[in-house]
Every structure is written in C-alpha cells, then in structure tokens.
Short mmCIF file of the C-alpha atoms (twelve columns), coordinates in Angstrom:
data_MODEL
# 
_entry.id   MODEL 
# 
loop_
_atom_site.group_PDB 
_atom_site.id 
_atom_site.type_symbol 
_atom_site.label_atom_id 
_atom_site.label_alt_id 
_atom_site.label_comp_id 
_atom_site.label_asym_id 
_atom_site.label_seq_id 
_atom_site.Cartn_x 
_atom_site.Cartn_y 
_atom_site.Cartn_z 
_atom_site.pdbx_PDB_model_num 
ATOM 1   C CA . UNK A 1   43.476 42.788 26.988 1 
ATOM 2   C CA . UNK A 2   44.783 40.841 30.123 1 
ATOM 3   C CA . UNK A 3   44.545 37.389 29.189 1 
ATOM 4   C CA . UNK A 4   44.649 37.780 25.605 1 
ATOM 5   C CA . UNK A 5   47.560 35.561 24.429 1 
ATOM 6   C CA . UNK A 6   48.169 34.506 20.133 1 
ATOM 7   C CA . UNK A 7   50.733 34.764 17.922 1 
ATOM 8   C CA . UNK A 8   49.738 37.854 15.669 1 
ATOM 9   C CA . UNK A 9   49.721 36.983 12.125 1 
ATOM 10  C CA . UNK A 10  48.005 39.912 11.070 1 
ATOM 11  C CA . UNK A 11  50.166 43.505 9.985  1 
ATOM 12  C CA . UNK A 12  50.223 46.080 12.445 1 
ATOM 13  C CA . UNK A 13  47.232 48.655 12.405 1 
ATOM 14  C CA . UNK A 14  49.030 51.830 14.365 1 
ATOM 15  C CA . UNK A 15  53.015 52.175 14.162 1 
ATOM 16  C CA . UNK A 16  54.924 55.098 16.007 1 
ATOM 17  C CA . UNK A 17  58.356 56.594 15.301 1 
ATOM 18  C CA . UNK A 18  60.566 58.958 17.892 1 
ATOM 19  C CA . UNK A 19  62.158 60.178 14.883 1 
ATOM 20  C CA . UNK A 20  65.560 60.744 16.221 1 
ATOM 21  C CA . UNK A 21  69.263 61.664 14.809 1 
ATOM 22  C CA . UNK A 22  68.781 65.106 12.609 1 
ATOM 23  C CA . UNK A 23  71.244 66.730 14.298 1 
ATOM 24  C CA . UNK A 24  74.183 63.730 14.273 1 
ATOM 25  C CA . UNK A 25  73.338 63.111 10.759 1 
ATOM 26  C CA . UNK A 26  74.466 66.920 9.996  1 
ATOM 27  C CA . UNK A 27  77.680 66.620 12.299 1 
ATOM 28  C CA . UNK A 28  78.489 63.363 11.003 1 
ATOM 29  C CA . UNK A 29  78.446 65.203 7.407  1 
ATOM 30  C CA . UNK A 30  79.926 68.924 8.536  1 
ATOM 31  C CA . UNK A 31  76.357 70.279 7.734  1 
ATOM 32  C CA . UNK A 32  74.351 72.533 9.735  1 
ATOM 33  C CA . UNK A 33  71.368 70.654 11.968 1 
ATOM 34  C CA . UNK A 34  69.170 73.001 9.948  1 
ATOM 35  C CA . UNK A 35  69.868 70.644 7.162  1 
ATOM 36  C CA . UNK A 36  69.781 67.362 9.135  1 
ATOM 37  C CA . UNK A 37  65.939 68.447 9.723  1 
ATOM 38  C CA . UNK A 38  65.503 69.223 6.297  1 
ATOM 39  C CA . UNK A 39  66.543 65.518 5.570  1 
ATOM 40  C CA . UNK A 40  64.136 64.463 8.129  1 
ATOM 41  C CA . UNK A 41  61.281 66.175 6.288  1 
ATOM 42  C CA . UNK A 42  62.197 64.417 3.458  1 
ATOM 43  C CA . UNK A 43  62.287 60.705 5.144  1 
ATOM 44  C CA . UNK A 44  58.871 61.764 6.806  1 
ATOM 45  C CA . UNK A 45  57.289 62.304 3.063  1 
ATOM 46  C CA . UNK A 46  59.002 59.387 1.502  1 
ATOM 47  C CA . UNK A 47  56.842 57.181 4.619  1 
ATOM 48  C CA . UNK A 48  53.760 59.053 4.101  1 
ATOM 49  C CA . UNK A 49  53.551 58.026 0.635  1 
ATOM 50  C CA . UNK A 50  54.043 53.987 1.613  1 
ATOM 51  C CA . UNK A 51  51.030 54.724 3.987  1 
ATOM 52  C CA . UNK A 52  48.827 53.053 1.354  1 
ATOM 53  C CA . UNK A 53  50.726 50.020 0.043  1 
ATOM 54  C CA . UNK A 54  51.678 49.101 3.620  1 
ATOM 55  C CA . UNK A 55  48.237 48.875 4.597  1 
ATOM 56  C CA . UNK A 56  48.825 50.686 7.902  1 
ATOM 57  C CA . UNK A 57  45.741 52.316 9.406  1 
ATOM 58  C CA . UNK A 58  47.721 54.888 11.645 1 
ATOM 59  C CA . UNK A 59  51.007 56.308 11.638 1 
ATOM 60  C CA . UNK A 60  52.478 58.578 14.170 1 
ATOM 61  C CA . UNK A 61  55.555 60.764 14.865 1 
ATOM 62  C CA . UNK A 62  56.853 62.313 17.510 1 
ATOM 63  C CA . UNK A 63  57.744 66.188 15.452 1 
ATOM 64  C CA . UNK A 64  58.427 68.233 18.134 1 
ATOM 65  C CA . UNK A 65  58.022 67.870 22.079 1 
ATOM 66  C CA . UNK A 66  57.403 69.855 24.909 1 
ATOM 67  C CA . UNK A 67  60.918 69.691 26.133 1 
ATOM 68  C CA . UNK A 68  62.535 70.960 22.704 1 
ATOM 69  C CA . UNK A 69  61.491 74.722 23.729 1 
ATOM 70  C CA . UNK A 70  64.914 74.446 25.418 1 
ATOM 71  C CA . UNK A 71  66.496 74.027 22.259 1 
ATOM 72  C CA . UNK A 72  68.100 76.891 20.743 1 
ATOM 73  C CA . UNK A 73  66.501 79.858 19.421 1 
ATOM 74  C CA . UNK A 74  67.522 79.286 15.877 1 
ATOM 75  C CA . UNK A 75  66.983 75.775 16.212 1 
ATOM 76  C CA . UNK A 76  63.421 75.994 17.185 1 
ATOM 77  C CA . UNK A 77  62.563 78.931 14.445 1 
ATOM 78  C CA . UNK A 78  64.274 76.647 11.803 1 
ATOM 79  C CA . UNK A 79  62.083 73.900 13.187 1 
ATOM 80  C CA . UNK A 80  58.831 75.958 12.805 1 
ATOM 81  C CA . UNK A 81  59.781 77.240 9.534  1 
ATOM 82  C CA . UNK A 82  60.083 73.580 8.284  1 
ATOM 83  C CA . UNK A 83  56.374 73.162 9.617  1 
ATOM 84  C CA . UNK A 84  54.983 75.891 7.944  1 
ATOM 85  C CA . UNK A 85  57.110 74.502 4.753  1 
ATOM 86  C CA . UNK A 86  55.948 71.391 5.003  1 
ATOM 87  C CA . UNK A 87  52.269 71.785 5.261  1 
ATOM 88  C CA . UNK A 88  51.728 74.486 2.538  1 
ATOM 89  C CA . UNK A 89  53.622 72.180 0.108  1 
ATOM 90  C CA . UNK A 90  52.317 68.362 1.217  1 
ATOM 91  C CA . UNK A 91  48.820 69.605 2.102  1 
ATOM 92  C CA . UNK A 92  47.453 69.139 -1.414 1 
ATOM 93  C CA . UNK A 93  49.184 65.190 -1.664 1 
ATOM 94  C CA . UNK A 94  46.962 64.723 1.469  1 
ATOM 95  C CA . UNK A 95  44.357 65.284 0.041  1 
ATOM 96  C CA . UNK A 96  44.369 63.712 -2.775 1 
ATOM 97  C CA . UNK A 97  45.829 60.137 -1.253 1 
ATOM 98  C CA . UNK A 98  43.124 60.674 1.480  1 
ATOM 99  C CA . UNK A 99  45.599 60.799 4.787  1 
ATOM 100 C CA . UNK A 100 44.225 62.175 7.547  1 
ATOM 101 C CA . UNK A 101 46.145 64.660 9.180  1 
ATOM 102 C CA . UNK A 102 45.328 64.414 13.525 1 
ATOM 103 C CA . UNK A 103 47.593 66.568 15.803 1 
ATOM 104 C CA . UNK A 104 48.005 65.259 19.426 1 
ATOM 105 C CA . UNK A 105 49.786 67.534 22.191 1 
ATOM 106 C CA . UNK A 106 49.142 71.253 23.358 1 
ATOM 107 C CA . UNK A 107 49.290 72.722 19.059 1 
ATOM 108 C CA . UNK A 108 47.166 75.539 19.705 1 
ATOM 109 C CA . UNK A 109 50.110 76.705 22.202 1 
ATOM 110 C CA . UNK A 110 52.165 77.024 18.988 1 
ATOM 111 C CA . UNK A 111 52.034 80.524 16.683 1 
ATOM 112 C CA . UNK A 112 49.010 81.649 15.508 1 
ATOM 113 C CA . UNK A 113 49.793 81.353 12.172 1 
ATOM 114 C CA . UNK A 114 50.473 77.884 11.858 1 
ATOM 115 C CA . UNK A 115 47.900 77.117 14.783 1 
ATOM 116 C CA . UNK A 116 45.967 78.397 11.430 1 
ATOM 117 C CA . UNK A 117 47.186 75.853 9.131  1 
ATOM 118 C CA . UNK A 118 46.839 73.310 11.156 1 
ATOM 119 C CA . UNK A 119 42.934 73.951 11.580 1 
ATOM 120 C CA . UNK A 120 42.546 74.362 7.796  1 
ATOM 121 C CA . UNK A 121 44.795 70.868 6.964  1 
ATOM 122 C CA . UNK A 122 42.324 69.237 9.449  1 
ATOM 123 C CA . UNK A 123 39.330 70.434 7.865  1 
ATOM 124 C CA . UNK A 124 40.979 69.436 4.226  1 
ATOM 125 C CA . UNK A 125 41.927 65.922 5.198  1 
ATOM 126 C CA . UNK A 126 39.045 65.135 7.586  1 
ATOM 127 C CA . UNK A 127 37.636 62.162 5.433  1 
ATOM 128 C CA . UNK A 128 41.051 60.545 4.756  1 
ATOM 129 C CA . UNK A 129 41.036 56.736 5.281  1 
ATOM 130 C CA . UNK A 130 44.642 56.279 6.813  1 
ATOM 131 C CA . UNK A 131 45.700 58.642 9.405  1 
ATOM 132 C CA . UNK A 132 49.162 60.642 10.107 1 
ATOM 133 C CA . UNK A 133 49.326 62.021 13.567 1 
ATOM 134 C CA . UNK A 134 51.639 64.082 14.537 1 
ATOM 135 C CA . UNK A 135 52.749 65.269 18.042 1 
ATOM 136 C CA . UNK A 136 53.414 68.751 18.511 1 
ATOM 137 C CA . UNK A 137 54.392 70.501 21.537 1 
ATOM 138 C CA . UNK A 138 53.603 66.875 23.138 1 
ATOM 139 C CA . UNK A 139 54.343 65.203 26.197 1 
ATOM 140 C CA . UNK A 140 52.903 61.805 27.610 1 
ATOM 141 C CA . UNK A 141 52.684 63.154 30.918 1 
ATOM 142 C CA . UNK A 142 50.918 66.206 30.344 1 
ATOM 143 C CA . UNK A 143 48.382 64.342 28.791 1 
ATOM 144 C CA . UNK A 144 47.708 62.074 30.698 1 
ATOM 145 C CA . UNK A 145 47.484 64.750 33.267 1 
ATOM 146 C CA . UNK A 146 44.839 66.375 31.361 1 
ATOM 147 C CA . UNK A 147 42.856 63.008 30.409 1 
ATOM 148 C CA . UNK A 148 42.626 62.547 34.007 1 
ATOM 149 C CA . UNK A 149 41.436 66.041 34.655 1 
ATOM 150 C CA . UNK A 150 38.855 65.368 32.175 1 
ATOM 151 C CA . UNK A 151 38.012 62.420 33.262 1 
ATOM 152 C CA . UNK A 152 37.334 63.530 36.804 1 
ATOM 153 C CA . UNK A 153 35.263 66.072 35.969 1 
ATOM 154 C CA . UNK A 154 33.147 63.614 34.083 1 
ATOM 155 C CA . UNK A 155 33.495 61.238 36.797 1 
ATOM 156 C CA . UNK A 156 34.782 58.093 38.037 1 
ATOM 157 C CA . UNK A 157 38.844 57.879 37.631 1 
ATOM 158 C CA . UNK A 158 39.355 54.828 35.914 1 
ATOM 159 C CA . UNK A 159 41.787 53.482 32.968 1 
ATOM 160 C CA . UNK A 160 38.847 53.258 30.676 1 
ATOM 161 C CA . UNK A 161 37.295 56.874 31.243 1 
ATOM 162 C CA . UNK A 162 41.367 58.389 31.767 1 
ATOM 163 C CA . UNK A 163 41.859 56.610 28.019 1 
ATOM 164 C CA . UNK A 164 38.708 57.779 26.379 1 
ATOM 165 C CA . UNK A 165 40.400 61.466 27.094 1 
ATOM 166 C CA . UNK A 166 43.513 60.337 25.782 1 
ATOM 167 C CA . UNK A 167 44.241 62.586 22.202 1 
ATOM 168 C CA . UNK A 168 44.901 59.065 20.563 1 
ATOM 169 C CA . UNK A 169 41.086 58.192 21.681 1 
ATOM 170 C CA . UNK A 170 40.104 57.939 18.653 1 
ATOM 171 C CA . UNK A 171 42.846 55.703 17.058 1 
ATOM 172 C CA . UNK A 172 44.000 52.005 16.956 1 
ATOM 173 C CA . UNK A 173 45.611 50.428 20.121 1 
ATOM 174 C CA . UNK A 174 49.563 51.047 19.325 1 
ATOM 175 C CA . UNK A 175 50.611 47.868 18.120 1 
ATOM 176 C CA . UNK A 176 54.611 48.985 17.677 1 
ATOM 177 C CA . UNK A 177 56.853 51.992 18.718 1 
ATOM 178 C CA . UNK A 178 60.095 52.363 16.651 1 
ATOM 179 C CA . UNK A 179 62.748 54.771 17.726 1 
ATOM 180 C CA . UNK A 180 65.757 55.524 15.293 1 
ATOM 181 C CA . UNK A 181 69.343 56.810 16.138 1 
ATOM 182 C CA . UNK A 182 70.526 54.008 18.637 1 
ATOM 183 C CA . UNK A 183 68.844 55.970 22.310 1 
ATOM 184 C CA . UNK A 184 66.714 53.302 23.839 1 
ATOM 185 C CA . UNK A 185 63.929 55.195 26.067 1 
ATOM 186 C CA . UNK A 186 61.003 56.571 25.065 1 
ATOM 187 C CA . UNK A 187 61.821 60.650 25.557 1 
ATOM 188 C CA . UNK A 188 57.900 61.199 27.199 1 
ATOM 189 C CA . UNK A 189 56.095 59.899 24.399 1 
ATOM 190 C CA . UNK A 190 53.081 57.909 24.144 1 
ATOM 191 C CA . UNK A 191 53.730 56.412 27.925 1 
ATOM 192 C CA . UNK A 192 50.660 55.473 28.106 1 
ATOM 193 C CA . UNK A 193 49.601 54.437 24.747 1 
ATOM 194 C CA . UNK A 194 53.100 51.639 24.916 1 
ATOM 195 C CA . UNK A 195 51.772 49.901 27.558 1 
ATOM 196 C CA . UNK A 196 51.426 46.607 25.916 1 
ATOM 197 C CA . UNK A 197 52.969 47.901 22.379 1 
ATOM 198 C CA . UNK A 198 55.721 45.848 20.713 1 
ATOM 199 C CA . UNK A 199 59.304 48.273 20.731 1 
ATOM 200 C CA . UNK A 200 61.901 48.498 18.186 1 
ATOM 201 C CA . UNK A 201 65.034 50.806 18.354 1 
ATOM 202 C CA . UNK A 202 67.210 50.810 15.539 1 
ATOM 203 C CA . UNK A 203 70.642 52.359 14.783 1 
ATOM 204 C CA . UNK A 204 69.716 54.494 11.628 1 
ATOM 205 C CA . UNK A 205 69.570 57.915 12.060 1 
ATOM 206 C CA . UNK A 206 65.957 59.190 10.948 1 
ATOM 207 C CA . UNK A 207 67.023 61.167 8.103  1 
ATOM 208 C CA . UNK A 208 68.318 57.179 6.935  1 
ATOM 209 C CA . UNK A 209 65.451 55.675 7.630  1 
ATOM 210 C CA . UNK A 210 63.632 54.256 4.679  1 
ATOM 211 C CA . UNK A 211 60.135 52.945 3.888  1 
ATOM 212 C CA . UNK A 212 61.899 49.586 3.199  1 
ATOM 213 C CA . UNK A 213 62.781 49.668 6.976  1 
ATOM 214 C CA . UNK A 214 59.383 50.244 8.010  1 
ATOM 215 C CA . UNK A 215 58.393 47.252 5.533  1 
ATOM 216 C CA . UNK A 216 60.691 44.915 7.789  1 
ATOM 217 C CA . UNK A 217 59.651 46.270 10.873 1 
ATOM 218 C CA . UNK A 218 56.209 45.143 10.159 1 
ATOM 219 C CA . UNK A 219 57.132 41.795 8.628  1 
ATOM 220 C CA . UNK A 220 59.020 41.015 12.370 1 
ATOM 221 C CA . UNK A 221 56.419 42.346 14.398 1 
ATOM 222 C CA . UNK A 222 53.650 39.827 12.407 1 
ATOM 223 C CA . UNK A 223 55.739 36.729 13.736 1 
ATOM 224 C CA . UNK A 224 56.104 38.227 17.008 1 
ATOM 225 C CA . UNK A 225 54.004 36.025 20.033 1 
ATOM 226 C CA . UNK A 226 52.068 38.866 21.838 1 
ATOM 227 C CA . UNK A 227 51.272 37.897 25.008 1 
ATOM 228 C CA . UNK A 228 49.648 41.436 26.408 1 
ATOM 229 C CA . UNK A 229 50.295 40.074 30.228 1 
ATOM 230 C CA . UNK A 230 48.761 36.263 29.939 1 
ATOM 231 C CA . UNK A 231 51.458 33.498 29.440 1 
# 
C-alpha cells in the first residue's frame, strides 16, 4: 500500500465507530447512564438495519473494552444485561437480513452464559453477506500482542504474518474510523488496523447518532484524496 496514491471514488468497504457519549447523554437529560446505554442499543440497531442500502461490506463497534472492567459494578452488570438483551431479541433480524455477526477481543473471558450466545449467534449468522463486528473485552494492544505471539510461533515476525493473526484477518482493510461525543483519540482500538484509515470525530453523542450521519460520512470520505504514504 506504500506508493498507492488516487482519489477514491468508490464507498467505503469497512467503517468503525468508538461509540462514545451514553453516559453524558443521560446527565445531560437527568437520566440514569443505564438509560443512556439503552439509547445506544437503540442507535446501534437503527445502523444495522442501513447495513444493506449503504452498501457497506463491514461495520464495526467498539461495545465494550478491556479497560471498562474498572467501571462500576452496576455499570458493567447493566452493560452485560443489555448484551444478553440485545442478542436474544436482534438475533432472529440477523438472520434473516444475512449480517454476519464476528466478535474480535478476549469474548470467551466474558460469562459463560453469554460466551454461549455468542457461539450460537455465530453459528446462526455464519453465511451472512455483510458483517457486524463487534469488540468485546477488546484492546488493540493485547492483540497485537497475541498476533505477534502467534506469529512467532509460526515463524518469521513480520507485518504480513503479525496481520494475518490479527482478529480483523479476515475483513476489509479499514477504510474510516468515526468516533462520536467530541474526544479525539482512539481509546486502544483498532491501533493497528488505522494505520492508513481515514478518521472522523464528530460532536454527537452516540445515542444521537443517526444512519443519515453515517450516509454523510461516507459521501466525504468518497471525495477524500488517499494518499496511504506516496505523495
């Protein structure tokens, strides 16, 4: 990808979102963060059903990181409650508008019952032809840390064998990483993966943030000059 220099005309292929501002979205109201999340459930469904009319091949969110185990007790049961929520009732919608449901981070360190669902939604979506992946109990450097473990064992160390171990090996290059709420960094996610990916942070709080924004994203990013290092 060095030298590779062209205005992009085409849409993006793989979009990610650090889905930030639950929790100001609730104070900003008086409501509990438990409800802010709730309201980010609902902004993650209304996106997953503009998968197919947007034409994008991959989308994926950052859910819930390695670092939010410091979160509150209650905070992280309402969190997992919400996951367990949200796959018995979405699973079936899945299914039948064939999205692919791929985890990426450490999910089988999560509880056993929704390590469970997880492993039957992957079997049920398995043929879908546009992908959601969604990081749980994820951080970039840990994997990387384990792609390189892998990769040594294999053998040679290099940036091609490190990202063939990557758990996004299997998915487009990331064309463009969006991150709502106003924070500009990138919170440990997809470090690797952003290396030459296009970056938008917006204002909106994620419960806010509509498919119509996603629309415009990709609309900018197709008139943006990608230059991936050449000149």
């Amino acid at each position: 990808m060095g030298g590779q220099s062209a205005k992009d005309s085409a849409r993006a292929r793989h979009v990610a979102i650090i889905m930030d501002g639950n929790g100001r979205w609730a104070k900003r109201r008086g409501l509990p963060r438990s409800l802010g999340h709730q309201r980010g459930v609902e902004a993650v469904r209304r996106l997953v059903r503009s998968l197919e009319p947007m034409g994008l091949e991959c989308l994926t969110l950052y859910a819930f990181s390695s670092e939010n185990w410091k979160r509150s007790e209650d905070e992280v049961d309402d969190l997992m409650n919400l996951m367990r929520k949200f796959i018995k009732s979405d699973l079936p919608e899945f299914v039948a508008n064939n999205v692919r449901l791929k985890i990426i981070g450490d999910w089988q360190g999560l509880a056993p019952d929704i390590v469970g669902m997880l492993e039957d939604a992957l079997a049920q979506t398995a043929n879908g032809k546009q992908t959601l992946a969604v990081a749980l109990n994820y951080g970039s450097q840990q994997e990387i840390a384990r792609a390189a473990a892998k990769a040594a064992a294999i053998g040679e160390i290099t940036t091609e064998s490190i990202a063939a171990q990557l758990d996004t090996a299997d998915l487009p290059p990331l064309d463009l990483l969006i991150r709502t709420s106003g924070e500009i960094r990138l919170s440990n996610f997809l470090l690797w993966q952003s290396a030459y990916a296009e970056m938008l942070f917006v204002d909106t709080l994620w419960p806010d943030f509509t498919p119509e924004m996603l629309e415009q994203a990709l609309d900018d990013f197709a008139q943006r000059e990608r230059r991936f290092g050449g000149r």
